[in-house]
Amino acid sequence: MQVFDQIEELDIEPNVFPFLMKLHEIQPQIQIIFISFLKWNLLQKYFLYPQPLTVNFQKYSRDETIQILMLDGKDFMKYEQFVGLVIDSISSVTTNLNELRYLCSVLYPKYIEPIKEGKATADQSSKLFTLFQRHLQVAFNNLFLRTMNDKKIELPYYTKFLLIASFLGSFNPSRLDNRFFTKGGEKKIIKHKSKRQQLLGPKAFDIERLLAIFYSILDQEIPGCFDISTLVNLRLLIKVNNHLNYKIKCNVGYEFILIVSKSVSFDISKYLYDFTEI
Amino acid sequence: MAAQAVPFSKNTILPSIKRDNSSFEIDNAANQVSLDDFSYSSKLTNVESQRIMAVLQEIQKKVYLMGLIPEIMDKKTSTVLTGDALALIKEASMLEQKYKQIIEQRPYEGQSNDIKETTKAIKVLTRTICRYFLQNQNNMLKLRYLKSNKSPIIAQFEHRLQEIKTLVYDRLRTTVEEENQKQDQLSLIIAKEQKTSSEVKALREELEKAKKERSGEINKRNDIIRRLKEELRDIKQQAEETTRKLESKSKQKEDLDIKASKEKEAALLLEIETLKNQLEADVINHREEEALARKKKFKIECEVENWIHKYDQDLEEKQLEIDDITVLFLEEKSHLDELQGQYAELQKEYEIIQENKRKLEEKKREEENIKAKLNAAATLIQKIWRGYYVRREIQRKKDIIQAHHQNSIKEISEFLYNANELRSHLPLLETAIVLTGYNRSDHDSFYSKLMENPDFLFAKLTHLTSLKDIVKSINQQISNNLELESSDYDFQKVLEIQQKTGKHIIVIIPNFEEFNLNLLEKLVQLLIQSQKIKLLIGTFTLDQINSLSPRALNSLVTKAFQIENSKEILNEITRVIMDLDFKLGYNPFKAILDNFNLSFLSIEMFRNSIKYCLMSYCFGNPLLGLMELDYDSFEKDSFQLVRMLPSFKSFINNEIKTISEEEDSKPQIKQLLTDDKFLFDWVKVRVKELHEYTRDFNSALLVFEKMQSLFSTNSLKRPIRILYLDALKSNLGDTDYCKSCLLLFRKLQLPVIKQFLLDCSLIVHDKSGFLEIINEIPDVEMIDVEQEDEKYIIKEGLKRVRQELSSTRKRSQLDLSFSLFENEDEQILSKIITFLSNYFTANLKNYSSIVMNELLFFDGNVNKAVKAEPRAVVQTALKYPQMYIDTIVDTNILYKLYLECGRLINLQDWFEAFKVLCKHENME
């Protein structure tokens, strides 16, 4: 008996599935079980075969979910109550077991924190809930993301400016460079009706332009060497290969660049054109 | 033609010859026929011929009758004719119509039967009609009356019939003999006629020919005659002309010749005259010259005789003189010989002296060489030893970095080892996410340290592009650890190895950003199979991890770790540098630190820069030996270098200024400047002092750092590396910064200060000052200012109010505590502060003010070595290649063209520019 999980992945290789479907005709002792997220008729887009014996698995009910999650922490204090709380809050968004487990493991220490610190007793569930609500909200925002800690970004001084310059280059239209980066540049703002670059995402541009912006915003004596390739390796910049020249675009978000520019006390909003905080 | 030629009889000449006869005439003819019938038959002798004629006459009659029958049945006909006649006629016309129709449809052969039947019917009907009308003459008359005009076809037919009758009659009348005779006669005549006519024809042609020939001949002759005549006339004319011309020509020539000859004659005569004159003149001249020459010759002969005479006399005189001189010479020669003998003796003596001198010199030089060699060797040994020493120090630094990783590595290992408890019922992959810093090159030490752990099997994945390769790589690395040979693509093998060893396998992805996300997701699905396989991801930011798909992400149990901050490591390295015998000056240290902070954040690079400084210090400083070697093995030339050191110079200057009054110390300065041995001993003392200075400097700096760590606010805290840099720059003890730090220090509580001073006394070399001041501090209890508010506050607003309240209370308590001890403590505090201030000023002196600091401190320019500017260097090299190489490079031309015209460069331009440059160079 063979089990194939995630057969929707199989469609990459078109010959494999027909082979499996026909296998029992040659070797009747082999039995095959497929596991898939998709229904058979959705899979049949690719495979025109008669429906095999299908067994549907229902999603877990609330109690079942609690039971499963309880396996992680039978001996923990107030764990059942806590798990129920988490499931109730999050079940409308996701019922993914792995995600729930992850959340529980991360949030539980925070839940019992007041008890350990003596700010509340184990029986004061409403008080615990109020204290816990804040953490729950943060967890909601980061659902399916794995950033719970907000550490400082450690980059060399000039590299930070390089990154800021690349961000400006990616999101500012090049026709406005004159306005932003020259001392006596025109101050008149011409409203343009084209779509916002912010919505379109970063735009690729020349390294020459990057350096020009960099020198302009740095306003210091010019240092020797810039490690653009390291930034590319870290995927903070993305290089776009044109057949003639080498272009780059910025791959970091507004929040990231805000932290970076704050750390070098540079007011990036002054230089951004048509940009609003989301 | 024979038929035509047959003459017709009189009777046959009928009026019917005219083609369009009128009906009347035909009627007449018919009558005539009937009249002639008898005559035709009567004249014929033979019965058969008579019979033939009768038949013919009968036919004629009947045809005539048929011609009378009307073709169209009109009213007139029907009224005239009655009964049978009319019916017959009608039938006839009907049949006729039918026949015509059939004839028109002739193309169909199948109707031949019809035709036959119809013709048969017509025949029968015609016969009946003829019979009927011949029997009934009345009707015949009626017909004649009716048929006033016949159709031309019928008339013609009747006429032909008539002709046939006459012809037949003629034929029947003539006999066979007559016929034959006639035929013969006729043929004879014809033959004769033909013959004559042909003869006539031939003759005529002949005649014609002859005529033609004759006239042609005549024409020809005439032409010739005429032509000849013309020719004759022409010749005559020409002859006349030529004669005339010749005559005139000859006459002219004759005239000309005569004229010319006359002229020539005249000219020649003239010439003769002149030449004659000239000849006479020449003769006279030559005679005169001859006379002169003869006179001259005579004169010279006389002179020669005189000269010879004089020569003989002179020769005699000279001979006498020579005799006198030879006598004198012989005398002087004997004198010279005597002198030469004396000189040879002196020369011998001189050579011996010289030889002795050279030997002495050689000995001296050899000794010097040996000494120099020894010196150099000693210096080299010293240098090498120092290099080794410093390298050992650097190695210590490396150990520090690795030791720093130790904590995080321990944490990570614990996590990876223990985390599999969760795995009991759900497939999850434990993943340690390590936030490595910005600089990749620094991580290698971390990973190599991590991979030393024997509890795990490690597989590090870099630069792999397919799942197959990844599995192969894991297989290889794991089996390499166990010293097995394997390079399988089978993941099952990995699991087997894991089970065999029982060790955890850790798959390391050092550079997550460079790893293909799709690949990673697949890898996660693969690794999840075994509980004992863990993943370790090195990444720059956690954000990058989030770009994985949720499905892959939620099968990971992640925990983030941070490896030691590179700046912290840098602080540790700074401490090591401070302890080294070799010191960095302000400029190099700043350059290296700047390079770290501004551009790379790379500890590896920092270390390499320091290594570079060390090298250039050890191998570029000839005075290094002063610190280790003794006087004899030190190169004497180097003492001049010592005297040229800036710190030495300023020291001497100061000495001269300050101690100018005291006469005693002057000799010391003089000695320093002149006596090497004295200088050497003096330098030794200075070096010792220098070491003491650095030791105190370092401990003072540590004390300063310790003091800072007591401050509650961060604003004045500076990391050790910055403190060190500041201290190298200027006297740290004199700065405002130091003063403000001391002010802040003053606000600390006495017990804290006491503890601090106690700690310091352990660091410091000269403890006496510290111990004294500690003894003066009275034992005071610690004042607990922390008032813990244990009450749980629900409302945020209330909390804030309370906090404010408590902080004000704290402040008042602080003031109170100070006021309590004011009198005594103020004194002691200010005492401590002044002590510390003095201590800092004394020990944190800047190195540039210390004598002979150049021996220990490296202050060279390392900017170029540290701050590489590859872009600028390449650009200058392209612009001015002559700075690097001698020849022209076409790449440089290309670059210039690129600057001029941008990306698209004409190949021809390039070539032309190159050609011009080559030419230019050749000309030079």
Short mmCIF file of C-alpha atoms in Angstrom, two decimals, chain A residues 6 8-9 12 37 68-69 71-72 96-99 101-102 105 119 127 130-131 144-149 151-159 206-208 211 215 221-227 230-236 244-245 251 256, chain B residues 422-428 433 435 437-440 512-517 522 525 540-548 550-551 553-558 560-562 565-567 596-601 792 867-871 898 903:
data_model
loop_
_atom_site.label_atom_id
_atom_site.label_comp_id
_atom_site.label_asym_id
_atom_site.label_seq_id
_atom_site.Cartn_x
_atom_site.Cartn_y
_atom_site.Cartn_z
CA GLN A 6 -0.22 16.43 -1.64
CA GLU A 8 -1.76 18.50 -6.32
CA GLU A 9 1.99 18.90 -6.46
CA ILE A 12 4.34 19.14 -12.45
CA PHE A 37 -6.42 19.51 -0.24
CA ILE A 68 -5.36 18.12 20.14
CA LEU A 69 -3.82 21.31 21.38
CA LEU A 71 -1.59 17.37 24.06
CA ASP A 72 1.09 20.00 24.05
CA ASN A 96 -4.76 25.66 10.72
CA LEU A 97 -3.53 23.42 13.47
CA ASN A 98 0.12 24.21 13.04
CA GLU A 99 -0.55 27.89 13.20
CA ARG A 101 0.00 25.42 17.97
CA TYR A 102 2.56 28.00 17.14
CA SER A 105 3.27 28.10 22.34
CA LYS A 119 -0.34 40.62 39.56
CA LYS A 127 -8.32 40.13 34.63
CA THR A 130 -7.71 41.98 29.84
CA LEU A 131 -4.00 41.79 30.34
CA PHE A 144 1.27 33.47 9.35
CA LEU A 145 4.26 35.69 9.88
CA ARG A 146 7.16 34.91 12.11
CA THR A 147 8.21 38.32 13.35
CA MET A 148 7.46 38.74 16.97
CA ASN A 149 10.58 40.62 17.93
CA LYS A 151 15.28 44.10 16.71
CA LYS A 152 17.48 46.91 15.68
CA ILE A 153 18.85 46.77 12.19
CA GLU A 154 22.59 46.70 12.13
CA LEU A 155 24.04 48.18 8.97
CA PRO A 156 27.13 50.28 8.28
CA TYR A 157 26.53 54.01 8.23
CA TYR A 158 27.11 54.57 4.53
CA THR A 159 25.25 51.42 3.63
CA ASP A 206 20.64 52.61 -12.92
CA ILE A 207 23.46 52.36 -10.43
CA GLU A 208 24.67 55.74 -11.63
CA LEU A 211 25.19 56.94 -6.55
CA TYR A 215 26.05 61.62 -2.76
CA GLU A 221 33.03 63.83 1.86
CA ILE A 222 32.86 60.87 -0.42
CA PRO A 223 33.87 57.54 1.05
CA GLY A 224 35.75 54.89 -0.83
CA CYS A 225 33.82 51.77 -1.44
CA PHE A 226 30.18 50.73 -1.43
CA ASP A 227 29.15 47.22 -0.92
CA THR A 230 26.29 42.58 -0.21
CA LEU A 231 22.99 44.43 -0.22
CA VAL A 232 21.99 42.42 -3.26
CA ASN A 233 23.03 39.23 -1.51
CA LEU A 234 20.92 40.16 1.49
CA ARG A 235 18.07 40.76 -0.90
CA LEU A 236 17.66 44.29 0.34
CA LEU A 244 22.86 46.17 -21.88
CA ASN A 245 23.31 47.26 -18.31
CA ASN A 251 13.34 45.40 -1.91
CA PHE A 256 12.00 49.19 7.31
CA LEU B 422 6.36 18.93 20.42
CA ARG B 423 6.77 16.55 17.59
CA SER B 424 4.84 13.78 19.17
CA HIS B 425 1.70 14.16 17.14
CA LEU B 426 2.18 16.73 14.43
CA PRO B 427 4.75 16.91 11.69
CA LEU B 428 6.82 19.93 12.48
CA ILE B 433 16.61 31.23 12.81
CA LEU B 435 20.03 36.60 12.90
CA GLY B 437 24.70 40.38 11.06
CA TYR B 438 25.32 42.40 8.00
CA ASN B 439 28.67 40.98 7.14
CA ARG B 440 28.82 37.52 5.71
CA PHE B 512 18.80 32.37 3.54
CA GLU B 513 18.54 35.34 1.18
CA GLU B 514 20.50 33.56 -1.48
CA PHE B 515 18.47 30.40 -1.21
CA ASN B 516 15.66 29.70 -3.62
CA LEU B 517 12.37 29.93 -1.73
CA LYS B 522 10.30 21.51 -0.89
CA GLN B 525 8.54 18.93 3.18
CA PHE B 540 19.77 39.15 7.96
CA THR B 541 16.21 40.10 8.86
CA LEU B 542 13.23 38.10 10.00
CA ASP B 543 11.13 39.81 7.34
CA GLN B 544 12.75 37.67 4.73
CA ILE B 545 11.50 34.51 6.41
CA ASN B 546 7.96 35.73 5.97
CA SER B 547 8.20 35.52 2.25
CA LEU B 548 7.90 31.76 2.58
CA PRO B 550 2.17 29.98 4.86
CA ARG B 551 2.11 26.24 4.37
CA LEU B 553 5.95 28.50 7.38
CA ASN B 554 3.49 26.82 9.69
CA SER B 555 5.25 23.53 9.49
CA LEU B 556 8.27 25.21 11.02
CA VAL B 557 8.72 25.61 14.74
CA THR B 558 10.86 28.66 14.72
CA ALA B 560 15.03 33.39 16.57
CA PHE B 561 18.54 33.77 17.92
CA GLN B 562 20.91 36.63 17.61
CA ASN B 565 26.58 42.01 18.10
CA SER B 566 29.65 42.83 16.08
CA LYS B 567 30.12 46.09 17.92
CA PHE B 596 34.23 49.50 10.18
CA ASN B 597 31.43 51.81 11.19
CA LEU B 598 30.81 53.54 7.91
CA SER B 599 31.34 50.95 5.29
CA PHE B 600 31.57 47.32 6.19
CA LEU B 601 30.82 46.37 9.79
CA TYR B 792 -2.70 46.38 40.63
CA LYS B 867 39.89 52.23 2.47
CA ALA B 868 40.06 50.59 -0.86
CA GLU B 869 38.46 52.60 -3.61
CA PRO B 870 38.23 50.08 -6.39
CA ARG B 871 35.89 52.13 -8.50
CA TYR B 898 32.58 55.67 -23.92
CA ARG B 903 27.11 53.24 -24.88
#
